[in-house]
Amino acid sequence: MAEEAILGFLQNNEQITDSGQFSAEFNLDHNEVVNVIKSLHAFRYIDVQDIKKETWVLTDEGKKYAAEGSPEVQLFLAVPEEGSISKDELQKKLAPSVFKIGCSQAGKNKWVEMGKQVSRKVKHVEDKVKGQLLQIQEGKESDKDSINSLKARKLIVPQIWKGYSVKKGPNYAPERKKVATDLTRENLQNWKELEFKEYNFEAKGAPLEAGHLHALLKVRKQFKDIFVQMGFEEMPTNNFVESSFWNFDALFQPQQHPARDSHDTFFLKVPSTTRTLPEDYVERVKRVHESGGYGSRGYNYDWKREEANKNLLRTHTTAVSSRMLYALAQKPFVPKKYFSIDRVFRNEAVDRTHLAEFHQIEGLICDRGLTLGDLIGVLKDFFSRLGMSKLRFKPAYNPYTEPSMEIFSYHEGLGKWVEIGNSGMFRPEMLLPMGLPEDVRVIAWGLSLERPTMILYGIDNIRDLFGHKVDLDLIKRNPICRIGI
Ligand code: PHE
């Protein structure tokens, strides 16, 4: 309708000067006319120019007076033609706001005598305010004075009206040609008669319904790439269930250590114990716990096999490292660089930064004669690839490393040193019972995957990152991960 009217009008006329007037003349909805104008313009059937006009619309109060009359007239009519009415009586006859505004306006107009008694001062009044409001409501022009007084009384507010003036465009035709948009069989058969719609290379494609990587997976990939660039091999971490032996005992962690309590560790009910352990190695581990050896005094307690047999959800990926080092010790020695990134479990109270499960990133290097200097050097290399080049180390304690160091990095954004990981050199009490040569040293470090991910993606509650409360939309919209650039 609107399209025919516009194209038809332009066939015989130079231009449409005002889309608003045009709509009114042809009895068309202006919004519809605007939509058609935009569409015709996009195909260059027409050229357009914006028109902006300030118009006035009635406020709710204005609409009310336009329908019911101004308060001053309502008040005037409530006063008897002859005699007077008490102010109280008059108040009862009118709505509170009408009474209040009516009194002041009718007083100002000198229509009524206001005292304890109210009486008319003139015979007849004209409701100019209502008249002016109706005029605006109907879209007619009003004079400056009435606009100003209605504006001051907050009965009208300005509104920007947008319309267009329209002329023929370079592709003008009295009727829009249907263009083919699809390469269907039929369209290809009579392509000579058809006009095809041009490709719009600027258009956004429809969003693809596809799988999306979780932020943790994206950051994990970056860490993996760094390890691989540094020549590390990935350790097999595909067992969440581990025996206490590999998780703790092999790491020279005494059986009465608080981390081995059920308050800190999840133990399995079924199967509650492991089936097999390498017996001769178990014997050496028992001995080093009880009475030491290899230059150590041990812990001096009765080591219990039942405690070592207990199955648990691994509390750190260092359990995997201990298995790998033991396996390495069973063959002629070759130096190795290993890493792993996988899930671990701890019986923790859940809060903004802790869950009962998280991911650990772990790296280790095993070679003859390594020193603490090597560990510091490797850590500097590793973390500088993550964009963290200001590092500091603080002496710490782990049952399985000596010396041990916490790793701190200067966070430019936070303006302070933040702890980013833990590291150390595995103790001889751990390595020698495995059967590794005496001069072999192992340097190792670990950190969580969640912490850097939360920093990189600006997430401050771990429950927004992992678990059933995660917003899937967020995962779809997360940008690719770039670290260390
Ligand atoms: N396993 C340690 C932890 O759970 C991390 C670590 C790994 C520390 C290797 C030292 C050496 O925090």
XYZ file of C-alpha atoms and ligand atoms in Angstrom:
497
model
C 0.000 0.000 0.000
C 2.513 2.542 1.198
C 5.025 1.363 -1.393
C 2.594 1.780 -4.284
C 1.585 5.194 -2.977
C 5.183 6.438 -2.731
C 6.421 5.075 -6.068
C 3.161 6.138 -7.770
C 3.354 9.657 -6.368
C 6.936 10.092 -7.521
C 5.991 9.063 -11.055
C 4.099 12.334 -11.476
C 5.668 14.532 -8.840
C 9.123 15.909 -8.238
C 9.210 14.992 -4.569
C 7.420 14.115 -1.373
C 8.294 17.101 0.814
C 7.252 15.627 4.124
C 6.520 11.969 4.833
C 4.274 13.025 7.726
C 1.976 15.167 5.598
C 2.094 12.543 2.868
C 0.937 9.862 5.318
C -1.892 12.045 6.540
C -3.037 12.872 2.996
C -3.031 9.277 1.854
C -4.383 7.973 5.138
C -1.340 5.816 5.795
C 0.401 4.921 9.040
C 3.563 7.013 9.218
C 5.607 4.174 10.761
C 4.735 1.948 7.862
C 5.635 4.697 5.407
C 9.008 5.136 7.126
C 9.736 1.401 6.879
C 8.947 1.378 3.185
C 11.073 4.494 2.642
C 14.039 2.784 4.303
C 13.643 -0.329 2.240
C 13.225 1.572 -1.070
C 16.217 3.701 -0.161
C 18.380 0.623 0.466
C 17.661 -0.489 -3.104
C 18.222 3.077 -4.343
C 14.731 3.450 -5.749
C 14.566 6.733 -3.910
C 16.848 9.376 -2.421
C 15.876 10.666 0.981
C 16.626 13.500 3.325
C 15.939 13.496 7.050
C 13.448 15.915 8.531
C 13.448 16.532 12.248
C 10.748 18.588 13.909
C 10.117 19.458 17.481
C 6.502 18.755 18.298
C 4.580 18.745 21.547
C 2.685 15.937 23.208
C 0.369 16.030 26.190
C 1.506 14.681 29.530
C -0.896 12.438 31.482
C -2.078 15.500 33.365
C -2.537 17.385 30.090
C -4.567 14.522 28.632
C -6.808 14.559 31.672
C -7.549 18.285 31.357
C -8.097 17.944 27.620
C -10.852 15.473 28.414
C -12.319 16.862 31.637
C -11.558 20.569 31.446
C -8.893 22.603 33.223
C -8.942 22.610 37.060
C -9.668 26.338 37.164
C -12.803 25.902 35.031
C -13.853 22.824 37.004
C -13.520 24.916 40.157
C -15.362 27.903 38.660
C -18.276 25.676 37.655
C -18.440 24.228 41.162
C -19.054 27.706 42.607
C -22.770 28.674 42.477
C -23.798 31.381 39.962
C -25.335 33.468 42.719
C -24.255 33.711 46.343
C -21.294 31.742 47.679
C -20.048 28.391 48.925
C -17.819 27.711 51.878
C -14.240 26.762 51.006
C -14.634 23.432 52.855
C -17.794 22.605 50.958
C -16.103 23.447 47.659
C -13.092 21.267 48.515
C -15.379 18.280 49.029
C -16.823 18.668 45.529
C -13.469 18.429 43.757
C -10.528 16.061 43.519
C -7.679 17.266 45.791
C -5.299 18.202 42.944
C -8.087 19.889 40.965
C -9.065 21.906 44.026
C -5.501 22.971 44.764
C -4.535 23.964 41.228
C -8.027 25.323 40.502
C -7.896 27.693 43.500
C -4.600 29.203 42.496
C -5.370 29.528 38.766
C -8.956 30.784 39.192
C -7.696 33.254 41.802
C -4.948 34.425 39.469
C -7.486 34.869 36.644
C -9.699 36.880 39.032
C -12.609 34.545 38.301
C -13.523 33.985 41.932
C -13.315 35.762 45.259
C -11.364 33.522 47.640
C -11.955 33.745 51.339
C -13.668 31.512 53.874
C -16.543 31.769 51.417
C -15.955 31.513 47.671
C -18.045 33.396 45.120
C -17.927 34.134 41.374
C -16.480 37.442 40.212
C -17.366 37.026 36.528
C -20.431 35.663 34.804
C -18.782 33.572 32.199
C -15.382 31.879 31.644
C -13.819 30.247 28.646
C -11.659 27.106 29.020
C -8.683 28.304 26.995
C -6.335 25.699 28.480
C -8.555 22.841 27.366
C -8.841 24.408 23.927
C -5.073 24.756 23.580
C -4.517 21.193 24.763
C -7.016 19.815 22.260
C -5.348 21.748 19.495
C -1.992 20.173 20.293
C -3.533 16.759 20.662
C -4.906 17.062 17.145
C -1.473 18.037 15.821
C -2.435 21.596 14.931
C -0.073 24.567 15.186
C -0.179 26.593 18.419
C 1.108 30.055 19.226
C 4.251 30.589 21.281
C 2.474 31.992 24.339
C 0.141 29.054 24.818
C 3.011 26.588 24.282
C 5.050 28.413 26.933
C 2.287 28.494 29.498
C 1.320 24.820 28.949
C 5.007 23.849 29.159
C 5.387 25.795 32.423
C 2.381 23.944 33.865
C 3.944 20.609 32.710
C 0.870 19.801 30.616
C 2.944 19.253 27.480
C 6.474 17.950 26.738
C 8.570 18.243 23.593
C 9.010 15.302 21.281
C 11.326 14.995 18.297
C 9.444 13.899 15.251
C 11.452 12.213 12.505
C 10.370 12.004 8.927
C 11.771 12.230 5.422
C 11.573 14.137 2.215
C 11.776 11.804 -0.763
C 12.902 12.057 -4.404
C 13.448 9.542 -7.197
C 16.687 7.578 -6.796
C 19.041 6.171 -9.461
C 17.134 2.866 -9.601
C 13.698 4.451 -9.562
C 10.898 2.469 -11.186
C 7.151 2.853 -10.683
C 7.085 -0.702 -9.417
C 9.679 -2.648 -7.472
C 11.227 -5.511 -9.403
C 11.316 -8.818 -7.602
C 14.916 -9.962 -7.486
C 15.929 -13.580 -7.152
C 17.739 -14.300 -3.913
C 18.361 -18.024 -4.119
C 20.187 -20.248 -6.545
C 17.348 -22.697 -6.913
C 16.995 -25.129 -9.797
C 14.192 -23.033 -11.315
C 16.104 -19.787 -10.972
C 19.109 -21.308 -12.674
C 16.983 -22.599 -15.523
C 15.661 -19.153 -16.463
C 18.488 -17.016 -15.130
C 18.468 -14.855 -18.253
C 15.074 -13.395 -17.442
C 15.840 -12.883 -13.788
C 17.595 -10.186 -11.923
C 19.623 -11.557 -9.035
C 20.062 -9.758 -5.774
C 23.625 -8.641 -5.261
C 25.686 -10.242 -2.563
C 25.960 -8.171 0.570
C 29.431 -8.884 1.819
C 28.861 -6.558 4.737
C 25.979 -8.614 6.134
C 26.529 -10.654 9.232
C 26.016 -14.350 8.718
C 23.436 -16.257 10.708
C 24.972 -17.400 13.994
C 26.173 -20.958 13.682
C 24.769 -23.556 16.006
C 27.959 -25.278 16.950
C 29.847 -26.537 19.943
C 31.767 -23.994 22.025
C 34.866 -24.442 24.106
C 34.646 -23.697 27.798
C 37.062 -20.984 28.981
C 38.994 -23.561 31.033
C 39.589 -25.623 27.904
C 40.830 -22.587 25.999
C 43.283 -21.613 28.728
C 44.333 -25.253 29.130
C 45.218 -25.340 25.432
C 47.459 -22.290 25.856
C 49.280 -23.879 28.794
C 49.618 -27.121 26.891
C 51.149 -25.273 23.931
C 53.689 -23.593 26.215
C 54.745 -26.921 27.730
C 54.994 -28.512 24.311
C 57.066 -25.580 22.978
C 59.423 -26.131 25.921
C 59.799 -29.819 25.026
C 57.594 -31.361 27.753
C 55.659 -34.622 27.324
C 52.138 -35.001 28.705
C 51.604 -37.514 31.522
C 48.532 -39.792 31.419
C 46.138 -38.367 34.012
C 43.024 -40.354 33.099
C 42.338 -41.728 36.580
C 40.526 -39.596 39.122
C 40.619 -42.489 41.599
C 44.012 -43.094 43.116
C 45.348 -45.083 46.055
C 46.610 -43.269 49.134
C 49.915 -44.945 48.384
C 50.605 -43.068 45.135
C 48.849 -39.903 46.251
C 50.631 -39.620 49.637
C 52.956 -42.442 50.767
C 55.132 -42.518 47.672
C 55.512 -38.738 48.154
C 56.882 -39.224 51.673
C 53.744 -37.696 53.162
C 53.329 -39.266 56.629
C 50.130 -41.191 57.365
C 49.120 -38.857 60.205
C 49.433 -35.742 57.994
C 46.229 -33.630 58.290
C 45.693 -33.614 54.492
C 45.112 -37.376 54.759
C 42.107 -36.791 56.993
C 38.595 -37.283 55.595
C 38.001 -33.588 56.304
C 40.439 -32.770 53.524
C 40.273 -35.775 51.246
C 37.400 -37.703 49.631
C 37.844 -41.436 50.289
C 36.047 -44.069 48.220
C 33.492 -46.423 49.752
C 33.429 -48.832 46.820
C 36.014 -50.055 45.980
C 37.530 -48.819 49.199
C 41.001 -50.235 48.654
C 43.471 -50.677 45.827
C 44.149 -54.161 44.460
C 47.826 -54.141 43.669
C 50.909 -52.158 44.522
C 54.531 -52.948 43.581
C 55.455 -54.911 46.701
C 59.204 -54.423 46.865
C 58.781 -50.681 46.343
C 56.047 -50.587 49.031
C 58.547 -52.196 51.385
C 61.140 -49.480 50.664
C 58.535 -46.711 51.136
C 57.471 -48.262 54.462
C 61.081 -48.326 55.599
C 61.834 -44.733 54.632
C 58.702 -43.517 56.500
C 59.476 -45.589 59.583
C 63.218 -45.330 59.938
C 64.556 -43.317 57.017
C 67.639 -44.329 55.082
C 69.404 -42.556 52.196
C 70.753 -40.131 54.784
C 67.316 -39.483 56.347
C 65.973 -40.297 59.824
C 62.422 -40.949 58.579
C 59.334 -40.068 60.620
C 59.679 -42.747 63.308
C 56.157 -44.179 63.347
C 54.433 -47.482 62.502
C 53.587 -47.285 58.817
C 50.320 -49.094 58.078
C 49.642 -50.886 54.815
C 45.828 -50.499 55.267
C 46.210 -46.727 55.262
C 48.210 -46.848 52.000
C 45.628 -49.155 50.372
C 42.716 -46.708 50.822
C 41.271 -45.410 47.578
C 40.597 -41.699 47.222
C 39.868 -39.027 44.632
C 43.344 -37.740 43.885
C 44.073 -34.537 45.767
C 46.836 -33.415 43.417
C 48.284 -34.423 40.056
C 51.598 -35.015 41.835
C 50.147 -38.527 42.386
C 50.566 -39.028 38.632
C 54.079 -37.592 38.774
C 55.023 -40.134 41.440
C 53.765 -43.020 39.284
C 55.636 -41.659 36.268
C 58.899 -41.228 38.167
C 58.608 -44.732 39.591
C 58.066 -46.121 36.067
C 61.062 -44.134 34.841
C 63.226 -45.593 37.614
C 62.490 -49.128 36.437
C 64.447 -48.615 33.201
C 67.943 -47.359 32.401
C 67.809 -43.661 33.252
C 66.916 -41.077 30.610
C 66.220 -37.412 31.440
C 62.562 -36.380 31.074
C 60.393 -33.298 31.009
C 56.792 -34.074 31.915
C 53.615 -32.053 32.358
C 49.961 -32.629 33.172
C 46.789 -30.558 33.371
C 43.832 -32.316 34.926
C 41.261 -32.432 37.648
C 41.874 -32.919 41.367
C 39.513 -33.084 44.344
C 39.600 -31.696 47.853
C 37.009 -31.829 50.597
C 36.672 -28.056 50.938
C 33.925 -25.665 51.940
C 32.632 -24.151 48.710
C 32.836 -20.353 48.358
C 33.534 -17.636 45.735
C 37.044 -18.918 45.057
C 36.918 -22.580 46.118
C 35.165 -25.630 44.767
C 35.619 -29.223 45.882
C 37.271 -29.891 42.543
C 39.642 -27.904 40.365
C 42.353 -28.384 37.759
C 46.053 -28.491 38.415
C 48.814 -27.651 36.021
C 52.019 -29.477 36.883
C 55.466 -29.548 35.304
C 58.559 -31.515 36.246
C 62.066 -32.046 34.957
C 64.109 -35.043 35.888
C 67.841 -35.039 35.166
C 71.230 -35.593 36.702
C 72.644 -32.758 38.808
C 69.766 -30.282 38.595
C 69.869 -27.436 41.122
C 67.517 -24.875 42.628
C 69.006 -22.422 40.109
C 67.682 -24.649 37.317
C 64.221 -24.606 38.912
C 64.240 -20.807 39.176
C 65.436 -20.497 35.563
C 62.771 -22.857 34.218
C 60.048 -21.098 36.212
C 61.175 -17.724 34.808
C 61.089 -19.128 31.281
C 57.682 -20.782 31.806
C 55.948 -17.825 33.433
C 57.436 -15.233 31.077
C 55.708 -17.135 28.258
C 52.492 -16.397 30.163
C 53.349 -12.704 30.257
C 54.581 -12.799 33.851
C 58.204 -11.759 33.958
C 58.469 -10.252 37.447
C 58.774 -13.256 39.746
C 59.661 -13.677 43.397
C 60.139 -16.848 45.400
C 59.311 -17.474 49.023
C 60.575 -20.456 51.048
C 57.720 -22.851 51.746
C 57.057 -26.382 52.916
C 55.750 -29.475 51.110
C 56.239 -32.951 52.551
C 57.719 -34.135 49.247
C 59.973 -31.230 48.242
C 63.053 -29.702 49.826
C 63.708 -26.893 49.266
C 60.190 -25.673 48.410
C 59.231 -22.290 47.045
C 55.972 -20.460 46.612
C 55.951 -18.480 43.368
C 54.728 -14.865 43.341
C 54.214 -12.654 40.342
C 53.756 -8.891 40.247
C 50.247 -8.213 38.971
C 50.284 -4.863 37.140
C 46.487 -4.544 37.265
C 46.213 -5.196 40.999
C 49.467 -3.363 41.749
C 50.701 -6.101 44.076
C 52.485 -9.447 44.292
C 50.111 -12.397 43.976
C 50.822 -16.057 44.633
C 50.684 -18.003 41.404
C 52.080 -21.417 42.246
C 54.102 -23.787 44.348
C 57.355 -25.545 43.502
C 60.315 -27.453 44.799
C 62.883 -30.218 44.367
C 61.560 -33.680 45.159
C 63.166 -35.128 48.296
C 65.675 -37.998 48.182
C 63.262 -39.877 50.532
C 60.850 -39.867 47.601
C 63.220 -40.474 44.667
C 65.729 -42.973 46.025
C 63.221 -45.675 47.132
C 61.871 -45.566 43.569
C 65.265 -46.634 42.350
C 66.372 -43.468 40.545
C 70.180 -42.986 40.380
C 71.540 -40.991 43.314
C 72.610 -37.952 41.284
C 69.210 -37.560 39.614
C 67.282 -34.539 40.786
C 63.675 -33.651 40.008
C 62.483 -30.059 39.936
C 58.728 -29.518 39.824
C 55.986 -26.933 40.118
C 52.231 -26.757 40.208
C 49.453 -24.187 39.854
C 45.717 -24.115 39.369
C 44.094 -23.642 35.972
C 41.084 -21.836 37.433
C 42.984 -18.878 38.870
C 44.621 -17.644 35.644
C 41.375 -18.375 33.760
C 39.366 -16.221 36.134
C 41.919 -13.418 35.807
C 42.023 -13.675 32.004
C 38.237 -13.739 31.620
C 37.459 -11.274 34.413
C 35.393 -13.770 36.436
C 35.340 -13.199 40.193
C 33.124 -16.069 41.318
C 34.357 -19.567 40.546
C 30.746 -20.767 40.360
C 30.325 -18.620 37.233
C 33.170 -20.584 35.658
C 32.505 -24.157 36.668
C 29.474 -26.168 37.727
C 25.730 -26.149 37.192
C 25.294 -22.382 37.623
C 27.454 -21.510 34.619
C 25.697 -19.367 32.017
C 25.949 -21.266 28.735
C 25.533 -18.035 26.806
C 28.697 -16.726 28.411
C 30.587 -19.759 27.178
C 29.269 -19.153 23.672
C 30.337 -15.516 23.739
C 33.757 -15.885 25.401
C 36.546 -14.663 23.162
C 39.455 -16.886 22.198
C 42.198 -17.026 24.769
C 45.513 -15.281 24.212
C 48.087 -15.273 26.918
C 51.729 -14.415 26.960
C 51.677 -11.921 24.110
N 51.221 -30.730 44.563
C 51.383 -29.384 44.971
C 49.998 -28.800 45.347
O 49.076 -29.530 45.423
C 51.992 -28.530 43.866
C 53.434 -28.885 43.679
C 53.792 -29.666 42.631
C 54.387 -28.439 44.579
C 55.115 -30.009 42.430
C 55.701 -28.752 44.383
C 56.064 -29.525 43.342
O 49.865 -27.639 45.585
